[in-house]
Amino acid sequence: MDRAAKNFNNLLNISFLMIALDVIVGGLFVFYTGIATKIAMVIIGCLILVHGIFALIDYFYVGMLFNFLKYKYIPAIALILLGIIIIINPVATISLFGIGVGIWMFVIGLENLAYAIRLWNNKEDIFSLVLFIAVCSLLMGILTIINPFSRFMLITKLAGIFVVANGLLDIVKILLFKKRAKNIIKAFK
């Protein structure tokens, strides 16, 4: 197995840990709607920070090997900074909770959309499933930002549901990527 394939496989394995963290945090927001908003913000800040650190590791570990991922460090640094700002000053960012989670999910959707387009251009069979995941992530991000359900649901519960759903969709994507690793690597080189 060449270096790119080995790094790609290791990265997918680590992604499962990130997804588990997302599902746990999302579940926390779903089942504990009475959680203090300041604590919720710190938790979200930590989650975004961890995702930013993971994206930066992803860039150094795999992104430098694939031309398609060469700019992945930009959102990684932005996520790290956003996570630190939220952790340091959660009270000032409370009103932005839904917007922040929505933007984060929207960015995940855009990243998945870029993957789907790349897979489609390389005539990879799984592009339609990745496209579906991208559209779902984009819609969940938009719905979290505008929160049309505000009469029925707290924004923390809505964000929690969408974070869990997005995590489950990411599991499907990673399983697809693992199953077709060699083809995916060819598509992204």
XYZ file of C-alpha atoms in Angstrom, residues 21-93:
73
model
C -17.655 13.114 19.281
C -20.195 14.929 17.091
C -22.922 12.397 17.871
C -22.202 12.569 21.616
C -22.330 16.383 21.645
C -25.427 16.410 19.432
C -27.107 13.881 21.720
C -26.206 16.023 24.708
C -28.013 18.984 23.156
C -31.031 16.862 22.206
C -31.555 15.196 25.574
C -30.419 17.992 27.883
C -32.259 21.005 26.499
C -32.021 22.704 29.883
C -28.243 22.909 29.613
C -26.997 26.400 30.385
C -26.375 28.387 27.233
C -22.908 29.440 28.385
C -21.925 25.792 28.893
C -23.447 24.899 25.513
C -21.321 27.585 23.881
C -18.134 26.323 25.517
C -18.969 22.766 24.399
C -19.600 23.956 20.829
C -16.402 26.022 20.946
C -14.436 22.940 22.010
C -16.078 20.826 19.293
C -15.284 23.412 16.605
C -11.713 23.733 17.925
C -11.228 19.951 17.804
C -12.608 19.874 14.242
C -10.215 22.668 13.280
C -7.236 20.826 14.767
C -8.339 17.634 13.009
C -8.691 19.526 9.692
C -5.176 20.937 10.127
C -3.804 17.458 10.852
C -5.788 16.249 7.839
C -4.090 18.906 5.712
C -0.573 17.932 6.819
C -1.315 14.223 6.752
C -3.209 13.899 3.470
C -3.900 17.340 2.004
C -0.320 17.919 0.968
C -0.365 14.661 -1.004
C -3.460 15.568 -3.020
C -3.575 18.679 -5.154
C -7.358 18.867 -4.661
C -6.970 19.365 -0.897
C -4.068 21.825 -0.956
C -6.141 24.715 0.490
C -7.709 22.706 3.316
C -5.578 24.574 5.856
C -7.630 27.771 5.404
C -10.914 26.463 6.887
C -8.846 24.551 9.473
C -7.279 27.752 10.795
C -10.653 29.539 10.654
C -12.272 26.754 12.724
C -9.452 26.839 15.268
C -9.783 30.615 15.672
C -13.588 30.420 15.892
C -13.382 27.673 18.514
C -10.918 29.684 20.610
C -13.050 32.848 20.379
C -16.168 30.957 21.488
C -14.350 29.283 24.380
C -12.753 32.528 25.591
C -15.918 34.617 25.347
C -19.002 32.342 25.304
C -21.369 35.049 26.604
C -20.666 37.362 23.647
C -21.267 34.533 21.180
